[in-house]
Amino acid sequence: MQFSDLNLIEPLLRAVREEGYTTPTPIQQQAIPHVLLGRDLLGCAQTGTGKTAAFALPILQRLNEKPRTGKGPRVLVLAPTRELAAQIGDSFDVYGRYTRVKQVTIFGGVGQRPQTDALARNPEVLIAAPGRLLDLMNQGFIRLNSIEIFVLDEADRMLDMGFIHDVRRVISALPRERQTLLFSATMPGEIRELADQILKNPQYVAVTPVASTVETIQQSVYFAGQKEKPALLRHLLGDKDIRRVLVFTRTKHGANKVVQQLERGGIQAEAIHGNKSQSAREKALAGFKRGSTRVLVATDIAARGIDVDDITHVINYDLPHEPETYVHRIGRTARAGASGFAYSFCSNEERPLLRQIERLIRLQVPAADAGSYMNVLKAAAAELAAQPVQPPQSTPDHRASRQTRDSRSSGGSRPARDHQSNGQTTRPQGNARPVWDDRARGARATWEDRTGGQGGRTHGNARPAWDDRSANGSHLSAWDDRSKEQDRSSSPYPVRNAPRSHSHLNRDALPTQHHDTHPQHNAASANNAAQNINENEPSRKRRRRRRKPSQGGEQRPTG
């Protein structure tokens, strides 16, 4: 069968011929006729078999044959990652170059202004990642009431990445009358449940068994310890036949660490993962596509969405926790009928993961020839044994600090929250922070100036400080921009930031109440407060006497 047998229009056939495609893949042969007829579709095919063209070509033809009648996007394609969204956008541009259909791709990690400007030009195809799509919908830049065709690509990956709730929010904003296409490389039970909810009488297309691997990929496993993997990776990359290799790690930190280890061995490599900015990820991918970067180390975000030709090898530095991810990883090689190699490193702790993978793909991954790399592992083990043992770093004893806190209830003072040295409180450098210390008559908190190590007040923003503000050691609340000599005890109003109650502590371990510790000071304060009340505020009895004549007790003279 040829593409011309699928009833595609000439502008699309011309674009396909220029890309060098003549024979459609099995998923394209079965999916394109159903999409052209406007039916809902549930498609399952392994990675690298042309799922994007299976829905892009018929969608472009339907939009080209039926002119738009209003504003707003007519097609929404939802993808889980930025890389996959960008790849789908490029496919629509390539296949639709001779049509009038325009598309815009939006995703996070970059500024939204160029994307909102592109949306203002009313494109017919909108390709988006869930996060940025919902953000622009909340801001009012996007309305989905004009969507005619909805495509959910890599649906199982949406579930793995936790986007299922975002997907449901997007679906709730779509019109009920629409055509829905759902594509996925694997088909777990959750995907079938979602398909039953959003698809109407769908056509099911599965060209290969679920989670099967491409037969042209030669798989092998290398058994090595976790500390021996760096040496094994450098040994394999010494082979010049490995022209373009994709190395997968389980974590972002692991990807950066592998790149550093390779660069110390004289091997240039780039890392791509979620912590990288969008510009850095695009730069690394561009260098990998051009061939200037031979080794690309990635996490599973790149397992789907990277469509790079001529990837000769895929290396699983860490085995994935989900066996389905293994299928997507090795699917980056042997694309479009080519051949490729997939190497997997397996430590003793990862053997259960290897058994899960073999159970899923219904194939036992052959072990590599031990003689080809055993000497490398022995040399790596000897090198690790020759390294001096680093003494463990001292860590704070949390049990001791817990005992110190518990001592409050047994009569001890509050613990200082700083490093103690020979009974003196040494404060680290930095910004001003509250410090609990053992001062004259009890525990008081103050704001220390960490820049000089002195017990001064911070300048700028005023902050509350508990300190010994008077000679008699009274506990008063003061603000940093007020003077020490200010005596607020005579005020009849409540003191701001009054000390907290110490009811949960042992009363014998703390200083007594304010009026018990300083009787003279409290007596003077009480007298001053009473005098202010008597002078400034008349009593209720006096107010009643003044009002008596006006209440009719005395008659006014008449005439």
Coordinates of C-alpha atoms in Angstrom, one line a residue:
M1 CA 0.0 0.0 0.0
Q2 CA 1.1 3.5 -0.8
F3 CA 0.1 6.9 0.7
S4 CA -1.8 7.6 -2.5
D5 CA -4.1 4.7 -1.7
L6 CA -5.3 6.4 1.5
N7 CA -7.3 9.1 -0.3
L8 CA -5.0 11.9 0.8
I9 CA -5.1 15.2 -1.1
E10 CA -2.2 16.2 -3.3
P11 CA -0.7 18.9 -1.1
L12 CA -0.2 16.3 1.7
L13 CA 1.1 13.6 -0.7
R14 CA 3.6 16.2 -2.0
A15 CA 4.9 17.0 1.5
V16 CA 5.1 13.3 2.3
R17 CA 7.2 12.5 -0.8
E18 CA 9.6 15.4 0.0
E19 CA 10.2 13.8 3.4
G20 CA 11.1 10.5 1.7
Y21 CA 8.1 8.5 2.8
T22 CA 6.3 6.2 0.3
T23 CA 4.8 3.4 2.3
P24 CA 2.7 4.0 5.4
T25 CA 3.3 2.2 8.6
P26 CA 0.7 -0.3 9.9
I27 CA -0.7 2.2 12.4
Q28 CA -1.0 4.8 9.6
Q29 CA -2.7 2.3 7.3
Q30 CA -5.4 1.5 9.8
A31 CA -5.9 4.9 11.5
I32 CA -6.0 7.4 8.7
P33 CA -9.2 6.1 7.0
H34 CA -11.1 6.2 10.3
V35 CA -10.0 9.7 11.2
L36 CA -10.9 10.9 7.7
L37 CA -14.4 9.6 8.3
G38 CA -14.7 11.6 11.6
R39 CA -14.8 8.6 13.9
D40 CA -13.4 8.4 17.4
L41 CA -10.2 6.3 17.6
L42 CA -8.3 4.4 20.2
G43 CA -4.8 3.6 18.8
C44 CA -2.1 1.6 20.3
A45 CA 1.3 1.1 18.7
Q46 CA 4.9 0.9 19.8
T47 CA 7.1 3.9 19.9
G48 CA 8.6 5.0 16.6
T49 CA 6.0 3.6 14.3
G50 CA 4.6 6.9 13.0
K51 CA 1.7 7.7 15.4
T52 CA 2.1 11.4 14.8
A53 CA 1.5 11.2 11.1
A54 CA -1.4 8.8 11.7
F55 CA -3.4 11.7 13.1
A56 CA -1.7 14.8 11.6
L57 CA -2.3 13.9 8.0
P58 CA -6.0 13.2 8.2
I59 CA -6.6 16.2 10.5
L60 CA -4.8 18.5 8.0
Q61 CA -7.0 17.2 5.2
R62 CA -10.2 17.7 7.1
L63 CA -9.3 21.3 8.0
N64 CA -8.3 22.1 4.5
E65 CA -11.5 20.7 3.0
K66 CA -13.8 22.4 5.5
P67 CA -13.2 26.2 5.9
R68 CA -13.5 27.7 9.3
T69 CA -16.6 29.8 10.1
G70 CA -15.5 31.6 13.3
K71 CA -12.6 32.4 15.5
G72 CA -10.7 30.1 18.0
P73 CA -8.7 26.9 17.5
R74 CA -10.5 24.0 15.8
V75 CA -8.0 21.2 16.8
L76 CA -6.4 20.6 20.2
V77 CA -3.5 18.2 20.6
L78 CA -2.5 17.5 24.2
A79 CA 1.0 16.2 24.8
P80 CA 2.7 15.3 28.2
T81 CA 6.1 16.9 27.6
R82 CA 7.6 20.0 26.0
E83 CA 9.7 18.0 23.7
L84 CA 6.8 15.9 22.4
A85 CA 4.7 19.0 21.9
A86 CA 7.4 20.7 19.9
Q87 CA 7.9 17.5 17.8
I88 CA 4.2 17.3 17.0
G89 CA 4.2 21.0 16.0
D90 CA 7.1 20.4 13.7
S91 CA 5.2 17.5 12.1
F92 CA 2.2 19.7 11.4
D93 CA 4.4 22.4 9.9
V94 CA 6.1 19.8 7.6
Y95 CA 3.0 18.0 6.5
G96 CA 0.9 21.1 6.1
R97 CA 3.5 23.3 4.3
Y98 CA 1.3 23.3 1.1
T99 CA -1.9 23.9 2.9
R100 CA -3.4 27.1 4.5
V101 CA -3.6 25.4 8.0
K102 CA -1.5 27.1 10.7
Q103 CA -0.6 25.8 14.1
V104 CA 0.8 27.2 17.4
T105 CA 2.6 25.2 20.1
I106 CA 2.5 26.3 23.7
F107 CA 4.3 24.9 26.8
G108 CA 5.9 26.0 30.0
G109 CA 9.5 26.9 30.8
V110 CA 9.5 29.9 28.4
G111 CA 7.9 33.3 28.4
Q112 CA 4.2 33.4 27.5
R113 CA 4.2 36.7 25.5
P114 CA 5.3 35.1 22.1
Q115 CA 2.7 32.4 22.6
T116 CA -0.1 34.8 23.4
D117 CA 0.9 36.9 20.3
A118 CA 0.7 33.7 18.2
L119 CA -2.7 32.9 19.7
A120 CA -4.0 36.3 18.7
R121 CA -3.4 35.4 15.0
N122 CA -6.2 32.7 15.4
P123 CA -4.4 29.5 14.5
E124 CA -6.6 26.5 13.6
V125 CA -4.4 23.9 15.4
L126 CA -3.4 24.3 19.0
I127 CA -0.7 21.9 20.4
A128 CA -0.1 22.3 24.1
A129 CA 1.3 20.8 27.3
P130 CA -1.4 20.6 30.1
G131 CA 0.3 23.1 32.5
R132 CA 0.7 26.1 30.2
L133 CA -2.7 25.4 28.6
L134 CA -4.6 25.6 31.9
D135 CA -2.6 28.7 32.8
L136 CA -3.5 30.6 29.6
M137 CA -7.1 29.4 30.0
N138 CA -7.3 30.9 33.5
Q139 CA -5.9 34.2 32.1
G140 CA -8.6 34.3 29.4
F141 CA -6.2 33.9 26.4
I142 CA -7.7 30.6 25.3
R143 CA -11.3 29.4 24.9
L144 CA -11.9 25.8 23.8
N145 CA -15.6 26.1 22.9
S146 CA -14.7 26.0 19.1
I147 CA -12.7 22.7 19.3
E148 CA -13.8 20.2 16.6
I149 CA -11.1 17.5 17.0
F150 CA -9.3 16.6 20.3
V151 CA -6.2 14.5 20.3
L152 CA -4.7 13.0 23.5
D153 CA -1.2 11.7 22.6
E154 CA 0.8 9.5 24.9
A155 CA -2.1 9.0 27.3
D156 CA -0.3 6.5 29.5
R157 CA 2.5 8.9 30.0
M158 CA -0.1 11.5 31.1
L159 CA -1.1 9.1 33.9
D160 CA 2.5 8.3 34.9
M161 CA 3.4 12.0 35.2
G162 CA 0.3 12.8 37.3
F163 CA -1.5 14.9 34.6
I164 CA -4.8 12.9 34.7
H165 CA -6.5 15.6 36.8
D166 CA -5.3 18.4 34.4
V167 CA -6.5 16.3 31.4
R168 CA -10.0 16.0 33.0
R169 CA -10.1 19.7 33.5
V170 CA -9.3 20.3 29.9
I171 CA -11.8 17.8 28.7
S172 CA -14.5 19.5 30.8
A173 CA -13.9 22.7 28.9
L174 CA -14.4 21.0 25.5
P175 CA -17.7 20.9 23.6
R176 CA -19.6 17.7 23.8
E177 CA -19.9 17.3 20.0
R178 CA -16.3 16.6 18.9
Q179 CA -14.1 13.9 17.4
T180 CA -11.7 12.4 20.0
L181 CA -8.5 10.5 19.1
L182 CA -6.5 8.8 21.9
F183 CA -3.1 7.4 21.1
S184 CA -0.7 5.5 23.4
A185 CA 2.2 3.2 23.2
T186 CA 0.9 1.0 26.1
M187 CA -2.7 0.4 27.1
P188 CA -3.0 -0.2 30.9
G189 CA -6.4 -0.5 32.6
E190 CA -6.6 3.1 33.6
I191 CA -6.3 4.2 29.9
R192 CA -9.1 1.9 28.9
E193 CA -11.3 3.4 31.7
L194 CA -10.5 6.9 30.5
A195 CA -11.2 6.0 26.9
D196 CA -14.6 4.6 27.9
Q197 CA -15.4 8.0 29.4
I198 CA -14.3 10.3 26.6
L199 CA -14.8 8.2 23.4
K200 CA -18.0 7.5 21.6
N201 CA -18.2 4.2 19.7
P202 CA -14.4 4.3 19.1
Q203 CA -12.5 2.2 16.5
Y204 CA -9.8 0.3 18.3
V205 CA -6.5 0.0 16.4
A206 CA -3.6 -2.1 17.8
V207 CA -1.0 -3.1 15.3
T208 CA 1.4 -4.8 17.7
P209 CA 1.0 -6.5 21.1
V210 CA 0.9 -4.0 23.9
A211 CA 4.4 -3.1 25.3
S212 CA 6.3 -5.1 22.7
T213 CA 9.8 -4.1 21.6
V214 CA 11.0 -3.6 18.1
E215 CA 12.6 -6.8 16.7
T216 CA 15.5 -4.9 15.0
I217 CA 16.8 -3.7 18.4
Q218 CA 19.6 -6.0 19.8
Q219 CA 19.2 -6.0 23.6
S220 CA 21.7 -7.0 26.2
V221 CA 22.3 -6.6 29.9
Y222 CA 25.5 -5.9 31.8
F223 CA 25.7 -7.0 35.4
A224 CA 27.7 -4.4 37.4
G225 CA 27.6 -2.8 40.8
Q226 CA 26.4 0.7 41.2
K227 CA 29.9 2.0 41.8
E228 CA 31.3 0.1 38.8
K229 CA 28.8 1.6 36.3
P230 CA 30.9 4.8 35.6
A231 CA 33.9 2.7 34.5
L232 CA 31.7 0.4 32.5
L233 CA 30.1 3.3 30.7
R234 CA 33.4 4.9 29.8
H235 CA 34.6 1.5 28.5
L236 CA 31.6 1.0 26.2
L237 CA 31.8 4.6 24.9
G238 CA 35.4 3.9 23.8
D239 CA 33.9 1.9 20.9
K240 CA 33.9 4.2 17.8
D241 CA 30.9 2.3 16.4
I242 CA 28.8 4.1 19.0
R243 CA 28.3 7.2 17.0
R244 CA 25.2 8.7 18.7
V245 CA 24.1 7.3 22.1
L246 CA 21.3 8.2 24.5
V247 CA 22.0 7.4 28.1
F248 CA 19.1 7.2 30.5
T249 CA 19.3 7.7 34.3
R250 CA 16.6 7.5 36.9
T251 CA 17.0 10.9 38.5
K252 CA 18.0 14.4 37.5
H253 CA 20.9 14.4 40.0
G254 CA 22.1 11.1 38.5
A255 CA 22.1 12.6 35.0
N256 CA 24.3 15.5 36.1
K257 CA 26.6 13.2 37.9
V258 CA 27.1 10.9 34.9
V259 CA 28.0 13.9 32.7
Q260 CA 30.6 15.1 35.2
Q261 CA 32.1 11.6 35.3
L262 CA 32.3 11.3 31.6
E263 CA 33.8 14.8 31.2
R264 CA 36.5 13.8 33.7
G265 CA 37.3 10.9 31.5
G266 CA 37.6 13.1 28.4
I267 CA 34.2 12.3 26.9
Q268 CA 32.0 15.2 26.0
A269 CA 28.3 14.8 27.0
E270 CA 25.2 17.0 27.6
A271 CA 22.4 16.4 30.1
I272 CA 18.7 17.1 29.6
H273 CA 16.1 16.9 32.3
G274 CA 13.3 18.8 34.1
N275 CA 15.6 21.1 36.1
K276 CA 17.2 22.5 32.9
S277 CA 15.7 25.6 31.4
Q278 CA 13.9 25.3 28.1
S279 CA 16.7 27.1 26.2
A280 CA 19.3 24.8 27.7
R281 CA 17.2 21.7 26.7
E282 CA 16.7 23.0 23.2
K283 CA 20.4 23.7 22.9
A284 CA 21.4 20.2 24.0
L285 CA 18.9 18.6 21.7
A286 CA 20.0 20.7 18.8
G287 CA 23.6 19.7 19.3
F288 CA 22.6 16.1 19.6
K289 CA 20.7 16.3 16.3
R290 CA 23.6 18.0 14.5
G291 CA 26.0 15.4 15.7
S292 CA 28.2 17.9 17.6
T293 CA 27.2 16.1 20.9
R294 CA 27.8 12.4 20.8
V295 CA 26.4 11.5 24.2
L296 CA 23.1 12.8 25.6
V297 CA 22.3 11.9 29.2
A298 CA 18.5 12.2 29.9
T299 CA 15.9 11.3 32.4
D300 CA 12.6 9.8 31.4
I301 CA 11.1 13.1 30.3
A302 CA 13.1 12.6 27.1
A303 CA 12.1 8.9 26.6
R304 CA 9.1 10.2 24.6
G305 CA 9.2 13.2 22.3
I306 CA 12.8 12.9 21.1
D307 CA 12.6 12.1 17.5
V308 CA 16.3 12.1 16.5
D309 CA 17.4 10.1 13.5
D310 CA 20.3 7.7 13.5
I311 CA 20.5 7.0 17.3
T312 CA 22.7 3.9 17.2
H313 CA 22.7 3.0 20.8
V314 CA 20.5 3.4 23.9
I315 CA 22.1 2.7 27.3
N316 CA 20.0 2.3 30.4
Y317 CA 22.4 3.4 33.1
D318 CA 19.7 2.8 35.7
L319 CA 16.8 0.5 35.1
P320 CA 13.4 2.2 35.4
H321 CA 10.9 1.4 38.1
E322 CA 8.1 1.0 35.6
P323 CA 8.7 -1.7 33.0
E324 CA 6.7 0.2 30.4
T325 CA 9.3 2.9 30.6
Y326 CA 11.9 0.5 29.3
V327 CA 10.0 0.0 26.1
H328 CA 9.9 3.8 25.5
R329 CA 13.5 4.2 26.3
I330 CA 14.9 1.7 23.9
G331 CA 12.3 2.8 21.3
R332 CA 14.5 5.9 20.7
T333 CA 16.7 3.7 18.5
A334 CA 15.9 1.6 15.5
R335 CA 13.3 4.0 14.2
A336 CA 11.7 3.9 10.8
G337 CA 12.9 0.4 10.1
A338 CA 16.5 1.0 11.1
S339 CA 18.5 -1.3 13.5
G340 CA 19.9 -0.3 16.9
F341 CA 21.4 -1.5 20.1
A342 CA 20.1 -1.3 23.7
Y343 CA 22.4 -1.9 26.6
S344 CA 21.2 -2.1 30.2
F345 CA 23.3 -1.9 33.4
C346 CA 21.9 -4.0 36.2
S347 CA 23.1 -4.1 39.8
N348 CA 22.1 -6.7 42.4
E349 CA 19.4 -4.3 43.7
E350 CA 18.0 -3.9 40.2
R351 CA 17.5 -7.6 39.4
P352 CA 13.8 -7.5 40.4
L353 CA 13.3 -4.6 38.0
L354 CA 14.9 -6.7 35.2
R355 CA 12.6 -9.6 35.9
Q356 CA 9.6 -7.2 35.7
I357 CA 10.8 -6.0 32.3
E358 CA 11.3 -9.5 30.9
R359 CA 7.8 -10.4 32.1
L360 CA 6.3 -7.4 30.3
I361 CA 8.1 -7.8 27.0
R362 CA 7.8 -11.6 27.1
L363 CA 11.5 -11.9 26.3
Q364 CA 14.6 -12.8 28.3
V365 CA 17.2 -10.1 27.8
P366 CA 20.4 -11.8 26.9
A367 CA 23.4 -11.2 29.1
A368 CA 26.5 -9.6 27.5
D369 CA 29.7 -11.6 27.3
A370 CA 31.3 -11.3 30.7
G371 CA 34.8 -11.6 29.3
S372 CA 34.4 -8.4 27.3
Y373 CA 34.0 -6.2 30.4
M374 CA 35.0 -8.3 33.5
N375 CA 38.5 -6.8 33.4
V376 CA 37.0 -3.3 33.5
L377 CA 34.9 -4.2 36.5
K378 CA 37.9 -5.7 38.3
A379 CA 40.0 -2.6 37.6
A380 CA 37.1 -0.3 38.8
A381 CA 36.8 -2.4 42.0
A382 CA 40.6 -2.2 42.6
E383 CA 40.5 1.5 42.1
L384 CA 37.6 1.9 44.6
A385 CA 39.5 -0.2 47.1
A386 CA 42.6 1.9 46.8
Q387 CA 40.8 5.1 47.6
P388 CA 41.2 6.3 51.1
V389 CA 38.2 6.0 53.3
Q390 CA 36.7 9.3 54.1
P391 CA 35.8 9.8 57.8
P392 CA 32.1 10.3 58.4
Q393 CA 31.1 13.9 58.8
S394 CA 30.1 15.0 62.2
T395 CA 26.4 15.5 62.4
P396 CA 24.5 17.3 65.2
D397 CA 23.3 15.0 68.0
H398 CA 19.5 15.5 67.9
R399 CA 19.0 13.4 70.9
A400 CA 21.2 15.7 73.0
S401 CA 19.2 18.8 71.8
R402 CA 16.0 16.9 72.6
Q403 CA 17.3 16.2 76.1
T404 CA 18.1 19.9 76.4
R405 CA 14.6 20.9 75.4
D406 CA 13.2 18.4 77.9
S407 CA 15.3 20.0 80.6
R408 CA 12.9 23.0 80.6
S409 CA 10.3 21.0 82.5
S410 CA 12.9 20.0 85.1
G411 CA 14.1 23.5 86.0
G412 CA 16.7 24.1 83.3
S413 CA 16.9 27.3 81.2
R414 CA 15.9 27.5 77.6
P415 CA 18.6 26.1 75.2
A416 CA 20.5 28.4 73.0
R417 CA 19.8 27.9 69.3
D418 CA 23.4 28.6 68.3
H419 CA 26.6 26.7 68.3
Q420 CA 28.1 26.6 71.8
S421 CA 31.9 26.8 72.4
N422 CA 33.3 26.6 75.9
G423 CA 30.2 28.0 77.4
Q424 CA 30.1 31.0 75.2
T425 CA 27.5 31.6 72.6
T426 CA 29.0 32.0 69.1
R427 CA 26.7 33.2 66.4
P428 CA 27.1 32.4 62.7
Q429 CA 27.4 35.1 60.2
G430 CA 24.4 36.1 58.2
N431 CA 21.1 38.0 58.6
A432 CA 19.6 38.9 62.0
R433 CA 17.7 36.0 63.5
P434 CA 16.0 35.4 66.9
V435 CA 18.4 33.8 69.4
W436 CA 17.4 32.2 72.7
D437 CA 20.1 32.6 75.2
D438 CA 20.6 32.2 78.9
R439 CA 20.7 35.8 80.1
A440 CA 20.7 37.4 83.6
R441 CA 17.5 36.1 85.2
G442 CA 16.0 33.7 82.7
A443 CA 15.5 32.9 79.1
R444 CA 15.0 35.9 76.8
A445 CA 14.9 36.1 73.0
T446 CA 16.7 38.9 71.2
W447 CA 17.4 39.8 67.6
E448 CA 21.2 39.5 67.0
D449 CA 23.1 41.2 64.3
R450 CA 24.7 38.2 62.6
T451 CA 27.1 40.2 60.5
G452 CA 29.4 41.1 63.3
G453 CA 28.7 38.5 65.9
Q454 CA 27.6 41.2 68.4
G455 CA 24.4 41.5 70.3
G456 CA 23.2 44.6 68.5
R457 CA 19.9 45.4 66.9
T458 CA 19.2 45.1 63.2
H459 CA 18.9 48.4 61.3
G460 CA 16.1 48.9 58.8
N461 CA 12.9 47.0 59.5
A462 CA 11.9 47.2 63.1
R463 CA 11.5 43.8 64.8
P464 CA 10.4 42.9 68.3
A465 CA 13.1 42.0 70.7
W466 CA 12.9 40.6 74.2
D467 CA 15.8 41.9 76.3
D468 CA 16.8 43.3 79.6
R469 CA 15.6 46.8 78.9
S470 CA 15.9 48.3 82.4
A471 CA 18.3 48.0 85.3
N472 CA 15.8 46.0 87.4
G473 CA 15.7 43.4 84.6
S474 CA 12.0 43.8 83.8
H475 CA 10.6 41.8 80.9
L476 CA 9.3 44.4 78.5
S477 CA 8.5 44.4 74.8
A478 CA 10.5 46.8 72.7
W479 CA 10.8 47.6 69.0
D480 CA 14.3 47.9 67.5
D481 CA 13.9 51.5 66.4
R482 CA 13.0 52.6 70.0
S483 CA 15.5 53.7 72.7
K484 CA 16.4 51.7 75.8
E485 CA 15.4 54.6 78.0
Q486 CA 11.7 54.5 76.9
D487 CA 9.7 53.2 79.8
R488 CA 6.4 51.7 78.5
S489 CA 5.4 50.2 81.9
S490 CA 3.4 53.4 82.8
S491 CA 1.1 53.2 79.8
P492 CA -2.5 52.1 80.6
Y493 CA -2.7 50.3 77.3
P494 CA -1.6 46.7 76.8
V495 CA 2.0 46.2 75.8
R496 CA 2.5 45.1 72.2
N497 CA 3.9 41.7 71.7
A498 CA 3.5 40.8 75.3
P499 CA 5.5 37.8 76.5
R500 CA 3.9 34.4 75.9
S501 CA 2.6 32.4 78.8
H502 CA 4.9 29.9 80.3
S503 CA 2.2 27.7 81.6
H504 CA 3.6 24.6 79.9
L505 CA 6.9 25.0 81.8
N506 CA 8.0 24.4 85.4
R507 CA 7.3 27.6 87.3
D508 CA 10.3 26.9 89.6
A509 CA 12.7 27.0 86.6
L510 CA 11.5 30.4 85.4
P511 CA 11.7 33.9 86.9
T512 CA 8.6 34.8 88.8
Q513 CA 5.9 37.2 87.6
H514 CA 6.6 40.8 86.9
H515 CA 4.9 42.3 90.0
D516 CA 6.5 39.7 92.3
T517 CA 10.0 40.2 91.1
H518 CA 10.0 44.0 91.2
P519 CA 7.4 45.2 93.7
Q520 CA 8.5 48.8 93.8
H521 CA 8.5 49.2 90.1
N522 CA 5.1 47.5 89.8
A523 CA 3.6 49.7 92.6
A524 CA 4.8 52.9 90.8
S525 CA 3.4 51.6 87.5
A526 CA 0.0 50.8 89.1
N527 CA -0.2 54.3 90.8
N528 CA 0.7 56.1 87.5
A529 CA -1.9 54.1 85.6
A530 CA -4.6 54.8 88.2
Q531 CA -3.7 58.5 88.2
N532 CA -4.0 58.6 84.4
I533 CA -7.4 56.9 84.5
N534 CA -8.7 59.4 87.2
E535 CA -7.4 62.4 85.4
N536 CA -8.4 61.6 81.8
E537 CA -11.5 59.5 82.1
P538 CA -14.4 60.5 84.5
S539 CA -16.2 57.7 86.3
R540 CA -19.6 56.5 85.3
K541 CA -21.1 57.9 88.5
R542 CA -19.9 61.4 87.6
R543 CA -21.3 61.1 84.1
R544 CA -24.7 60.1 85.5
R545 CA -24.8 63.2 87.8
R546 CA -24.1 65.6 85.0
R547 CA -26.9 64.1 83.0
K548 CA -29.4 64.3 85.8
P549 CA -30.7 67.9 85.2
S550 CA -31.3 67.2 81.5
Q551 CA -33.5 64.2 82.2
G552 CA -36.5 66.2 83.4
G553 CA -35.6 66.6 87.1
E554 CA -35.8 70.4 86.9
Q555 CA -38.7 72.3 85.2
R556 CA -37.9 75.2 82.8
P557 CA -39.6 78.5 83.5
T558 CA -42.5 79.3 81.2
G559 CA -43.8 82.6 79.9

